[in-house]
Coordinates of C-alpha atoms in Angstrom, one line a residue:
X1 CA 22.7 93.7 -258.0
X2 CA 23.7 93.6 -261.9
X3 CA 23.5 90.2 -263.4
X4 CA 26.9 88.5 -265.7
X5 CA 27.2 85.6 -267.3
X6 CA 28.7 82.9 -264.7
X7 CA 32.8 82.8 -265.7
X8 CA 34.8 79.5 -266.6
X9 CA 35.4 79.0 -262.9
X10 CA 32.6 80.2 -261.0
X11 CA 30.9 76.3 -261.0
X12 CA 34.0 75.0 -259.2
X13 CA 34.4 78.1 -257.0
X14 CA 30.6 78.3 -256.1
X15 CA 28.7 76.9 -253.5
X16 CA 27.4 73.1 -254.4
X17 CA 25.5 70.4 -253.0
X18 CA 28.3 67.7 -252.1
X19 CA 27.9 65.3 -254.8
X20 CA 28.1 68.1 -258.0
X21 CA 30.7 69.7 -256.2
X22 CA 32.7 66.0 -255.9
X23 CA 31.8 65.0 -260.0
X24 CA 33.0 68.3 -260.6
X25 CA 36.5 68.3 -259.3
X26 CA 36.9 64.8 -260.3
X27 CA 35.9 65.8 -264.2
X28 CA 38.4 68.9 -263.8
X29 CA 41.4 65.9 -262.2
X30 CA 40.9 63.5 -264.4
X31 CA 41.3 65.8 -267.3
X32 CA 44.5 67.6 -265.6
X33 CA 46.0 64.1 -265.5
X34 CA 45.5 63.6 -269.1
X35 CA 46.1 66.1 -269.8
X36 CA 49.6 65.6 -268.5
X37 CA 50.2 62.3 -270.1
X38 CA 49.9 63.7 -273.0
X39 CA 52.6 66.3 -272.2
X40 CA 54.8 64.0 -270.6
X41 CA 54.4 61.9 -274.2
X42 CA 54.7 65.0 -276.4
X43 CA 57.7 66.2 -274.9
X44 CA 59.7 63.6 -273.4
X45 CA 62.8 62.3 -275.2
X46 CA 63.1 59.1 -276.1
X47 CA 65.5 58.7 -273.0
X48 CA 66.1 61.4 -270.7
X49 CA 69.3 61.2 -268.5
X50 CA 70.1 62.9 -265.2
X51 CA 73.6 62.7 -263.1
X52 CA 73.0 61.4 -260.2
X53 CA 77.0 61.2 -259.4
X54 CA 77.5 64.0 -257.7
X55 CA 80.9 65.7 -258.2
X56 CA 80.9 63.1 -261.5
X57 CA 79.7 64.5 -264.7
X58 CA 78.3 62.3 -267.8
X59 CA 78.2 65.2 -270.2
X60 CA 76.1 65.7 -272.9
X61 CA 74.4 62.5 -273.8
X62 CA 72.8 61.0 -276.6
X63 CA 70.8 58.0 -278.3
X64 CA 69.8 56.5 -281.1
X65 CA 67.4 54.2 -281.3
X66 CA 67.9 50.7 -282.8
X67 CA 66.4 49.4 -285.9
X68 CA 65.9 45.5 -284.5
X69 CA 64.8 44.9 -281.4
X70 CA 66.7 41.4 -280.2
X71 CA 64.8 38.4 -278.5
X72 CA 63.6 39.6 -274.8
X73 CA 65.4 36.9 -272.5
X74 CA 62.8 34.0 -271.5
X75 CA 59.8 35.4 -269.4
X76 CA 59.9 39.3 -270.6
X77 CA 58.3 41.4 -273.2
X78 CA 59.6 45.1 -274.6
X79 CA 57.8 47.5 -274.0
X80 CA 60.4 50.3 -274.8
X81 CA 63.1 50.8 -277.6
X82 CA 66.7 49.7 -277.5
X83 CA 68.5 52.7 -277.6
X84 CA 72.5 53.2 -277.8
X85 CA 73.4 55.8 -274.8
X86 CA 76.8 58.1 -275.7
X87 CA 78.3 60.1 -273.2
X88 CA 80.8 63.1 -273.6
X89 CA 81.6 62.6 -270.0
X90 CA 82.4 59.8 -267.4
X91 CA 80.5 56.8 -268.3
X92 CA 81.1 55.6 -265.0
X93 CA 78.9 58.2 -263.3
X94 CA 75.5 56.5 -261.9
X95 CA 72.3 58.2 -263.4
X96 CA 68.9 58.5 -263.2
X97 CA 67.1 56.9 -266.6
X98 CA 63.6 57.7 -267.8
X99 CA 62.7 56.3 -271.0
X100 CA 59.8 56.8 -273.0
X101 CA 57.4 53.1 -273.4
X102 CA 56.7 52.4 -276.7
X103 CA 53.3 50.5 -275.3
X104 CA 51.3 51.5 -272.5
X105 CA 51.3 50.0 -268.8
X106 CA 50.1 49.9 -265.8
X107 CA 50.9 50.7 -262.6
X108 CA 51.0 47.3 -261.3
X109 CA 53.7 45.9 -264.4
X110 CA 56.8 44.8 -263.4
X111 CA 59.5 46.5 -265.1
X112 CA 62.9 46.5 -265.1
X113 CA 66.0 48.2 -266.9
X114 CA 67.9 46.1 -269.4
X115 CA 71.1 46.3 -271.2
X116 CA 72.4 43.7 -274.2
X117 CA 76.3 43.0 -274.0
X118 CA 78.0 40.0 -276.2
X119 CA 74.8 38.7 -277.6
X120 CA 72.8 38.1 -274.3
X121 CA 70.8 40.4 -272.1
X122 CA 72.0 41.8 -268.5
X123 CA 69.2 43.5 -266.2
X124 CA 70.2 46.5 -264.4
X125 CA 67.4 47.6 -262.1
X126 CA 63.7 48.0 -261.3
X127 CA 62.1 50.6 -263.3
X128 CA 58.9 52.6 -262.0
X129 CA 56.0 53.8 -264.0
X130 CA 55.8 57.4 -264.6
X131 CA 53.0 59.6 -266.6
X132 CA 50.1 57.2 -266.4
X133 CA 52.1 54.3 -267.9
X134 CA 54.0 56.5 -270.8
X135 CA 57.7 56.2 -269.2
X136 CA 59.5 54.1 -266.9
X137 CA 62.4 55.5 -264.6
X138 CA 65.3 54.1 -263.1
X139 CA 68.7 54.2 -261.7
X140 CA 71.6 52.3 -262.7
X141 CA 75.5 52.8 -261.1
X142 CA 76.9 53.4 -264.3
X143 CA 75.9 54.7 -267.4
X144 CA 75.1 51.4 -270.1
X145 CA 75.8 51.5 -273.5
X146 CA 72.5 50.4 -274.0
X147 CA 69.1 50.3 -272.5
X148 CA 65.5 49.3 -272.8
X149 CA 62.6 49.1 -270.4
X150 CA 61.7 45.2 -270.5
X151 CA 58.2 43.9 -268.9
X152 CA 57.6 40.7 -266.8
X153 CA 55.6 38.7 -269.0
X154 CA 51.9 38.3 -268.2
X155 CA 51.9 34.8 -266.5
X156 CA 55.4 34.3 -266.9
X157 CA 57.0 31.5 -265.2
X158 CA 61.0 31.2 -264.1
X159 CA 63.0 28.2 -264.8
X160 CA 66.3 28.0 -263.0
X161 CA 68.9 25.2 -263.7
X162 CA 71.8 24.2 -261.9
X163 CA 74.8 23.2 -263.3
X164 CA 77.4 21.3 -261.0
X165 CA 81.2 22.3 -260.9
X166 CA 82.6 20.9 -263.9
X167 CA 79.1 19.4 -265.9
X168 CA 78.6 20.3 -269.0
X169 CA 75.3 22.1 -269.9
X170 CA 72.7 20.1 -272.0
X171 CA 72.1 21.8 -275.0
X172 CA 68.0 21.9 -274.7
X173 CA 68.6 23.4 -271.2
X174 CA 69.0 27.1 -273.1
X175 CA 66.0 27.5 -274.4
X176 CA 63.9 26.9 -271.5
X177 CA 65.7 28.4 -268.6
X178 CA 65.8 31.9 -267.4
X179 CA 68.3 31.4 -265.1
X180 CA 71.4 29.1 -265.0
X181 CA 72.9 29.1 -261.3
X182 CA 76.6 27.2 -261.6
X183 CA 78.0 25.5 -258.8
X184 CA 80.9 25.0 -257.4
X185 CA 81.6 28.2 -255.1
X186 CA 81.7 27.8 -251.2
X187 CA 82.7 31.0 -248.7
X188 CA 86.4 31.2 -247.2
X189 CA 87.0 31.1 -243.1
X190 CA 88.2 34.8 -244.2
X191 CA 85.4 35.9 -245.8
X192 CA 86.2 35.1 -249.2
X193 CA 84.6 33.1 -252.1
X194 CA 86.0 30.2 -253.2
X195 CA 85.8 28.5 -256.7
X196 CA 86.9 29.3 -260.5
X197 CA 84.3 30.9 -262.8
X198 CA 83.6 28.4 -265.8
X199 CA 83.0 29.4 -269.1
X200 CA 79.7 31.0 -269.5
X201 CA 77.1 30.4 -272.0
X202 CA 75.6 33.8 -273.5
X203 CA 72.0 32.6 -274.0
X204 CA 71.3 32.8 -270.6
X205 CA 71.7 34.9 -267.1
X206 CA 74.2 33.2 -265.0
X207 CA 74.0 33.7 -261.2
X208 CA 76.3 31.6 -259.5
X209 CA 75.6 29.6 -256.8
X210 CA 77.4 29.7 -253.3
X211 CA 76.7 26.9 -251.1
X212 CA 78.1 25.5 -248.4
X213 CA 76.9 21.8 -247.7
X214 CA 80.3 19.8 -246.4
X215 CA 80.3 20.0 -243.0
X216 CA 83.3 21.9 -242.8
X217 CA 81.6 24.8 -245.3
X218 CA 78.6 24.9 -242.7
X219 CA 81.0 25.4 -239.8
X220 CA 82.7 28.1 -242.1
X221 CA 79.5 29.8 -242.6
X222 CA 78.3 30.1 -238.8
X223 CA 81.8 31.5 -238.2
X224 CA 80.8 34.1 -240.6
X225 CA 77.3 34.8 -239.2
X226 CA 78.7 35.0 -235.6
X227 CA 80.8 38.1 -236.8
X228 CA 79.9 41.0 -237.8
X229 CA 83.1 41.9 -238.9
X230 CA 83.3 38.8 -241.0
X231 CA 79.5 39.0 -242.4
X232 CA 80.6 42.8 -243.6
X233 CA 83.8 41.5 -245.7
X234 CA 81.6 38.5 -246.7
X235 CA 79.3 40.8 -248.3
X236 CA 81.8 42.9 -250.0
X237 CA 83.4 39.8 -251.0
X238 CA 80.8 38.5 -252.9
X239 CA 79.4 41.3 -254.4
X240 CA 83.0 41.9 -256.3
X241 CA 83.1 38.1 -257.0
X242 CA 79.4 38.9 -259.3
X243 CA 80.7 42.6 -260.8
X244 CA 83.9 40.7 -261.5
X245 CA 82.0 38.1 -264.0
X246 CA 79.2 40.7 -264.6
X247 CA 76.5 38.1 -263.6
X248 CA 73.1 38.8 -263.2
X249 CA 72.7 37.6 -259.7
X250 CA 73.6 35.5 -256.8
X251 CA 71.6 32.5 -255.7
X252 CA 73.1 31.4 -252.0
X253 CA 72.5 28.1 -250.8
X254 CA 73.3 28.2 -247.0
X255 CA 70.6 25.7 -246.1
X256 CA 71.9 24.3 -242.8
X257 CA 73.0 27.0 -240.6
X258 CA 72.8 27.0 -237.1
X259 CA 69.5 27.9 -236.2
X260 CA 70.9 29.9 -233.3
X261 CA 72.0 32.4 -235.9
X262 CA 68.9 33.6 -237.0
X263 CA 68.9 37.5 -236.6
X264 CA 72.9 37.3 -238.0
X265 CA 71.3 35.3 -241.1
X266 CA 68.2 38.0 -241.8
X267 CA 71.1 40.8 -241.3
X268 CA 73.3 39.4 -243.5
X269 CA 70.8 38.8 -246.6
X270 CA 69.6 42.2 -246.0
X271 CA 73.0 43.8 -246.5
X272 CA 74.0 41.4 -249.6
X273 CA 70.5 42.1 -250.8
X274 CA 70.9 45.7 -250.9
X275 CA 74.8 45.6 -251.8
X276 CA 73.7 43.7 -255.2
X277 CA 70.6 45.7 -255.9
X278 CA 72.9 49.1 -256.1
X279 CA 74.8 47.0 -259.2
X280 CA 71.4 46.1 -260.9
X281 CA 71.9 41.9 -259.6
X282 CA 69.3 39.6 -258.1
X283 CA 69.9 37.5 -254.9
X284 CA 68.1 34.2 -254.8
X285 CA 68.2 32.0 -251.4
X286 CA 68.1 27.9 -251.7
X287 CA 66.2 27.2 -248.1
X288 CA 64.9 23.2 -246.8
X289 CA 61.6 23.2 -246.2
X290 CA 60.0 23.8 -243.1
X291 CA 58.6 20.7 -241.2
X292 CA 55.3 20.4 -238.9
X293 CA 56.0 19.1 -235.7
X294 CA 54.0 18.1 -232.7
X295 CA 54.6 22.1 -231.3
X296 CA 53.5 23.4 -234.3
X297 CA 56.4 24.1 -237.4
X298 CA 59.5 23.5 -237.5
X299 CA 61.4 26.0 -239.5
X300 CA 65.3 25.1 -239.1
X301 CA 65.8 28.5 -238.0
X302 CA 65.1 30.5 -240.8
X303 CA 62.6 33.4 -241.0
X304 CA 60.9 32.9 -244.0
X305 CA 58.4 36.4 -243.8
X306 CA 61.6 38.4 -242.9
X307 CA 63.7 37.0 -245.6
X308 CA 61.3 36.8 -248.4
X309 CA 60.7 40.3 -249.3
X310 CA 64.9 40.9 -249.4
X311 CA 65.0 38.7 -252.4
X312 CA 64.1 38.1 -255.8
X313 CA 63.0 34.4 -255.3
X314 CA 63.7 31.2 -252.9
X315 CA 64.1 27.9 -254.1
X316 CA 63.0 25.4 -252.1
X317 CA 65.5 22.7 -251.3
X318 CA 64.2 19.0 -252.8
X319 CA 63.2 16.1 -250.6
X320 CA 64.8 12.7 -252.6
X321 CA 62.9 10.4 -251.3
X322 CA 60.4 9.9 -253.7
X323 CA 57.5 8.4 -251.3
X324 CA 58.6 11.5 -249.0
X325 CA 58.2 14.0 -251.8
X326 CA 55.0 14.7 -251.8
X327 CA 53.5 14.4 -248.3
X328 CA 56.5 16.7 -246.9
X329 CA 56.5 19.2 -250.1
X330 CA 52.5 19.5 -250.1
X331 CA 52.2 20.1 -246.1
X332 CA 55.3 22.5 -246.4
X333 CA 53.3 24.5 -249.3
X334 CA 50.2 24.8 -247.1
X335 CA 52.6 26.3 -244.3
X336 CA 55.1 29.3 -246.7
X337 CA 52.2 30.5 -249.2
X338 CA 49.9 32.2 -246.7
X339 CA 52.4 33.7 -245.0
X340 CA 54.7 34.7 -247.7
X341 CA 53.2 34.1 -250.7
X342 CA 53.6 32.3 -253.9
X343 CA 55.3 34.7 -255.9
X344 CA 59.0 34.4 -254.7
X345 CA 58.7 30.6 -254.1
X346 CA 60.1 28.1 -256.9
X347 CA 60.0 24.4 -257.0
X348 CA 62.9 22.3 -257.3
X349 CA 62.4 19.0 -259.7
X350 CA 65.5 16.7 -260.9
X351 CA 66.2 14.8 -264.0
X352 CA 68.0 12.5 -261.1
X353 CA 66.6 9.4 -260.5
X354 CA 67.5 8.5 -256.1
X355 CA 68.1 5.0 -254.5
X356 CA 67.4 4.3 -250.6
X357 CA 69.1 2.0 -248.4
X358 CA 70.1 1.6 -244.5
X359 CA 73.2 3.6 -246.3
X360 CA 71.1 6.7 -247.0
X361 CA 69.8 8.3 -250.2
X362 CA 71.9 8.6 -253.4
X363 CA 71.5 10.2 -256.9
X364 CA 72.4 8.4 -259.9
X365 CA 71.0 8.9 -263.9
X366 CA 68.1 7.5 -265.4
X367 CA 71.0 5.1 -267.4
X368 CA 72.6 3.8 -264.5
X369 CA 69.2 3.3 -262.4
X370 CA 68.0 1.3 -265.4
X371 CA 71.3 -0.4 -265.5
X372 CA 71.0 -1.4 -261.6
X373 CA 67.6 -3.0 -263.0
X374 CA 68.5 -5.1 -265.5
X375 CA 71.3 -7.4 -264.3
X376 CA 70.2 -10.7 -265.2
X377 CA 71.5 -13.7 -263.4
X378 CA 70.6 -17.7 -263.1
X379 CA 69.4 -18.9 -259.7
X380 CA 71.0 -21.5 -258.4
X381 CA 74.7 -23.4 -258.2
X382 CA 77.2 -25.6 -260.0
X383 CA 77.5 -25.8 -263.8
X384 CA 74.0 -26.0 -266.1
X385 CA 73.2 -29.4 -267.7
X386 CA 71.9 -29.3 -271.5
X387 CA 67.9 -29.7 -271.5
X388 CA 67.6 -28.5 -268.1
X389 CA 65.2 -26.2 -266.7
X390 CA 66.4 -23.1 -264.7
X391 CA 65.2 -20.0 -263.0
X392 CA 66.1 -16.3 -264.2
X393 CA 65.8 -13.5 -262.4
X394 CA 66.1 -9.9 -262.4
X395 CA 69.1 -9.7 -259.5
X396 CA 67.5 -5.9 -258.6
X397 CA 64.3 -6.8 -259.3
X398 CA 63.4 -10.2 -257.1
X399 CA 62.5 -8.5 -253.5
X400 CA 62.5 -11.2 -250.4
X401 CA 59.3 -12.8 -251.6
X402 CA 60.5 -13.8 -254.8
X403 CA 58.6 -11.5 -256.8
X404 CA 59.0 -7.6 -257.9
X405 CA 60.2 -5.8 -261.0
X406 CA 59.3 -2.4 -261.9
X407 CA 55.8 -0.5 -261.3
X408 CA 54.1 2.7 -261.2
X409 CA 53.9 4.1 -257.1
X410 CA 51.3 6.0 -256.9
X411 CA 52.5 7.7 -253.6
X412 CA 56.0 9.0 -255.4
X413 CA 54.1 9.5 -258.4
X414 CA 56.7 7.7 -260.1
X415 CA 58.7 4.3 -261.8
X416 CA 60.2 2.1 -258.8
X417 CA 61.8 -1.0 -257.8
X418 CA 62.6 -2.9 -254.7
X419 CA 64.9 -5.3 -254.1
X420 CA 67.1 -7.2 -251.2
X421 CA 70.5 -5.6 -251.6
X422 CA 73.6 -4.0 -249.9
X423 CA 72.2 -3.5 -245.9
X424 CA 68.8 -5.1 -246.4
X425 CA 66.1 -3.9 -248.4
X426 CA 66.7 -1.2 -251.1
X427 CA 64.4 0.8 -253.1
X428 CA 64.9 3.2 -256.3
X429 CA 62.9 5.8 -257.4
X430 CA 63.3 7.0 -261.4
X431 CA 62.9 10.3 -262.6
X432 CA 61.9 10.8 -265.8
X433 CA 58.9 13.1 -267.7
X434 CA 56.4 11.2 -266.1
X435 CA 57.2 12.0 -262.8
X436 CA 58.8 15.3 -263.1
X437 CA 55.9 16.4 -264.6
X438 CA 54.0 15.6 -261.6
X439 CA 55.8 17.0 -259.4
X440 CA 56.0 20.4 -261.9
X441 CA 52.0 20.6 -261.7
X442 CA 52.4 21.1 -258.2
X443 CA 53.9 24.5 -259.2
X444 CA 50.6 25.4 -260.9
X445 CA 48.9 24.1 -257.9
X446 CA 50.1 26.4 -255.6
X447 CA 50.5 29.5 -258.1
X448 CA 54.1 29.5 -257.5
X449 CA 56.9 31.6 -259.7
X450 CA 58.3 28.9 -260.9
X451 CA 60.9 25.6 -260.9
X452 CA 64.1 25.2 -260.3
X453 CA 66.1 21.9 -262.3
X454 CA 68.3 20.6 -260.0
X455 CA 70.8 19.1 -262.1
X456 CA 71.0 20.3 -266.1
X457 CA 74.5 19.0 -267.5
X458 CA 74.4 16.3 -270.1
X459 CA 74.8 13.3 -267.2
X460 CA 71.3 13.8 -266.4
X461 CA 70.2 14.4 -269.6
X462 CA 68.6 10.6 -270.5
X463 CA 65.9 11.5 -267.9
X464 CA 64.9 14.0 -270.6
X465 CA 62.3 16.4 -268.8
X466 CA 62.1 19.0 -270.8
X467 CA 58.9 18.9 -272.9
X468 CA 57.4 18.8 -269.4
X469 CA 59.6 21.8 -268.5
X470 CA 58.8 23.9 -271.4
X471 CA 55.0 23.1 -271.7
X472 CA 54.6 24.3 -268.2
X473 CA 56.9 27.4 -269.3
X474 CA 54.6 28.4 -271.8
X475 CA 51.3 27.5 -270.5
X476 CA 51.7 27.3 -267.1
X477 CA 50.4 23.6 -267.0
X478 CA 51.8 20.2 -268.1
X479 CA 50.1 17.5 -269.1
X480 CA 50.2 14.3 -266.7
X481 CA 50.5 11.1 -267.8
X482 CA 51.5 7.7 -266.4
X483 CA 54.0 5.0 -268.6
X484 CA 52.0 1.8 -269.8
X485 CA 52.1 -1.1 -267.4
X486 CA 52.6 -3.2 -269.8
X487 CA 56.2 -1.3 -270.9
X488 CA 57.3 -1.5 -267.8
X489 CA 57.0 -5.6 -267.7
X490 CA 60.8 -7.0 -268.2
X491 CA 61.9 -8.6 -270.8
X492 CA 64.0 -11.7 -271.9
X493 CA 65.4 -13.2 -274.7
X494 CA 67.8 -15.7 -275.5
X495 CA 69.9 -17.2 -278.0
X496 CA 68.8 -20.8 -277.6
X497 CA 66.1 -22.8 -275.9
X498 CA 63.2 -21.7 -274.2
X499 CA 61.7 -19.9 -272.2
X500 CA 58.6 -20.6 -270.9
X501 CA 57.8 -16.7 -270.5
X502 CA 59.3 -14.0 -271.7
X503 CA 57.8 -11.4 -269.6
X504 CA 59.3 -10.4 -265.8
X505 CA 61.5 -10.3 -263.0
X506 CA 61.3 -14.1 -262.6
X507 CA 60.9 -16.8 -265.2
X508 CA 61.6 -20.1 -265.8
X509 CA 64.5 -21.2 -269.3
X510 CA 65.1 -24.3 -270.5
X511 CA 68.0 -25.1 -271.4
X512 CA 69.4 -25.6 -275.4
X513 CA 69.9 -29.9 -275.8
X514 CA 73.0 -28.9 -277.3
X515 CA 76.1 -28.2 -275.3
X516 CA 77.5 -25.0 -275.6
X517 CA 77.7 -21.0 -275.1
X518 CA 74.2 -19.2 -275.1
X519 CA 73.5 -15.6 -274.2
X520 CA 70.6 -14.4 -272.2
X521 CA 69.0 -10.7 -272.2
X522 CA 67.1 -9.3 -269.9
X523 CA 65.4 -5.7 -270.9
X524 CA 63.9 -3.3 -269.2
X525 CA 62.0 -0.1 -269.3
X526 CA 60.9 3.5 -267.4
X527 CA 58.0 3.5 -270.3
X528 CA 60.1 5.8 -272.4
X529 CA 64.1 4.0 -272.1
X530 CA 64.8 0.7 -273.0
X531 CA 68.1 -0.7 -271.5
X532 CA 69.3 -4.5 -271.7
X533 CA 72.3 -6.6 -270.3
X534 CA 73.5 -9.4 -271.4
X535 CA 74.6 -13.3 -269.3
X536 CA 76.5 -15.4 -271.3
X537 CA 76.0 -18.9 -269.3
X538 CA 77.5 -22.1 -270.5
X539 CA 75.5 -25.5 -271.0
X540 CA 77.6 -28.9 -270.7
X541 CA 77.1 -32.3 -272.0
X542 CA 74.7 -34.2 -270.1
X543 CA 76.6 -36.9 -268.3
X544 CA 78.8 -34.0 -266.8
X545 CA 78.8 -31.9 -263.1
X546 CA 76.4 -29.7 -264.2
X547 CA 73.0 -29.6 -262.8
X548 CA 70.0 -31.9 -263.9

């Protein structure tokens, strides 16, 4: 038989032992697929554009790249182009994008599809990798005037901030969240959403929040669950309510349905989920926390593992009572992140400080928690004698026992006070950066997304958490420290006299030997704030009805 030369292909094509025959296919892959990435990276268009609108034509298209590339919003990186998109046709039409990366990525990136309107950026979609990491693709509803492919930063973590209905937004809230949810909207018996969009700010995304936490908006929302009719037009309702004020997402807070309702609840997230996702929006959920039980846990009738992977994140819901906090928010941790992860959860911290009686929990500022502290007052009755001696006290401060004033609780990680009051016995829990932060290192703890601020208008501004907020934003960690003991001592002065100390919630003044008007201070302290009030007593003549 003559002898050739073996041909270019005869190695693949010939008999081999196995593991040649495996090296050499995977040599002949691997360079097929580079091959092909640089194809894809030769000949793809900056942007390439299909109409996916079916009886709907965009046209001819074109782009033009921008020059400046503006800030990515708060927690993303470019890793495309801006480019300006023209159409000849109807701009409405829905499309297919894929747009060629400017750096490479990987298959495991999160990207998504952007577009800047009015000085702020709007995402549109998820994008997918294509070409070994070269291009990103995606599909929007309607053609944008302008796209880029935007990354997930590497260890980024989301802030979202609340606003209540009316509050104004504290001015150092911008640069640290990535998402601003508003209040102030609550569902219809018909299906609808009530509430008037505010003003929005442009440095921001804004997805609303719809809640319903009276009990007449919880009964509203089981109505709405129990029908399927109603859960459709509920849907409908709200995804016209976000296209109307072109926000970026919805975050619901239905945290006290009837646990009954379960499947209806799942069904209906699912549907609004996917309802938003065809316009390019986010749906967040606000949930309470699950709770162990002496049958095992507890979870108010929610499913967390079916509801998780239908949104973009869940907030949990914050316990107020600060020497609840922990315990209930550690145990609940240790329960959700096996089982659904830490990715999608987000802790919720407050710049508002809460007070406990046989009343019930209430939220007040820093400002008016300090100024519940500091109410000075003079034990005892009847007129004060000139050169006598007297007792001061710190009204809010004095407990039962006759001692108190403000210290560091280990268990609520936090400033508090106790005192006899209103119902019995009272206690008040401050938030401020020593204790939000804290409570933010649980968040690095557990790996989670991120926090949510439960209050950031300019009433709960004195708490002033932010460096807290935007050192874990940036690092992922915050630094932990506790206030000086000695800051948190109170304080007194006064215009005449003496006092025999000057330091805490109960000392002892004598009295000025001259008749008249004096004015005692008593200050006090969360380690950062200082606030004093003022008593103005009168001292009479000795010989008078006041006391010895």
């Amino acid at each position: 038989m003559e002898q050739r030369d073996p041909g270019p292909f005869d190695r693949i094509l010939q008999a081999e032992p196995p593991r040649q025959r495996d090296v050499a296919a995977t040599v002949i892959v691997c360079a097929a697929v580079l091959l092909g990435a640089l194809l894809l990276v030769l000949v793809l268009p900056p942007v390439s554009i299909l109409d996916d609108g079916g009886s709907s034509s965009l046209g001819s298209v074109t782009t033009t790249a921008r020059d400046e590339f503006p800030p990515p919003p708060a927690g993303y990186e470019a890793v495309s182009a801006l480019l300006d998109v023209t159409s000849s046709g109807s701009s409405r039409a829905p499309a297919r994008l894929t747009l060629r990366l400017t750096v490479p990525v990987s298959a495991d990136d999160q990207l998504s599809l952007f577009t800047y309107q009015n000085g702020s950026w709007r995402r549109l979609g998820d994008a997918t990798v294509l070409g070994d990491g070269v291009a990103a693709q995606g599909e929007v509803p309607v053609l944008p005037g302008n796209v880029a492919v935007l990354r997930q930063a590497q260890g980024a973590r989301l802030v979202f901030g609340s606003l209540p209905a009316g509050g104004t937004l504290d001015a150092r809230a911008a640069g640290a969240l990535t998402t601003l949810n508003i209040a102030g909207f609550s569902p219809s018996p018909a299906g609808a959403v009530l509430g008037e969009p505010p003003g929005l700010p442009s440095s921001v995304d804004v997805a609303p929040s719809i809640a319903a936490t009276t009990d007449a908006e919880i009964d509203t929302v089981n109505q709405i669950l129990g029908s399927p009719e109603l859960s459709a037009v509920h849907v409908q309702s709200i995804r016209e309510f976000a296209d109307a004020g072109s926000y970026a997402g919805i975050d619901l807070d239905y945290r006290s349905i009837d646990p009954a309702l379960n499947e209806a609840f799942v069904s209906f997230v699912r549907d609004l989920s996917a309802a938003l996702a065809e316009d390019g929006r986010r749906l967040t959920l606000t949930l309470p926390l699950p709770t162990r039980t002496a049958d095992g846990w507890d979870t108010l009738g929610y499913d967390w593992e079916r509801l998780a992977p239908l949104v973009s994140a869940i907030k949990l819901a914050p316990v107020a009572e600060g020497d609840q906090y922990y315990a209930r928010t550690e145990v609940a941790l240790g329960y959700l992140v096996p089982r659904v992860g830490s990715a999608k959860l987000l802790l919720t911290v407050s710049p508002l400080s809460h007070e406990r009686g046989s009343d019930g929990v209430r939220a007040l500022a820093l400002m008016e928690a300090l100024s519940l502290a500091s109410v000075p007052e003079v034990q005892g009755d009847g007129p004060l004698a000139a050169g006598a001696s007297v007792q001061l006290a710190g009204r809010n401060l004095v407990n039962g026992a006759g001692t108190g004033g403000l210290h560091w609780d280990e268990t609520a990680r936090a400033v508090s006070f106790s005192y006899t009051g209103s119902g019995g016995q009272r206690t008040a829990w401050l938030a401020n950066l020593f204790s939000e932060g804290f409570k933010i290192d649980l968040a690095r703890q557990y790996a989670l997304a991120g926090i949510a601020i439960e209050d950031v208008s300019q009433a709960a501004a004195d708490a002033n958490i932010w460096p807290a907020v935007l050192q874990y934003a940036e690092t992922g960690a915050v630094e932990l420290v506790k206030p000086n003991g000695q800051l948190l001592q109170p304080q007194w002065t006064a215009s005449g006299g003496q006092l025999e100390s000057a330091g805490g919630a109960l000392v002892t003044w004598r009295a000025p030997s001259e008749p008249g008007t004096y004015t005692l201070t008593l200050i006090v302290s969360d380690g950062v704030l200082r606030v004093g009030q003022e008593l103005i007593v009168s001292v009479q003549a000795p010989g008078s009805t006041a006391r010895p």
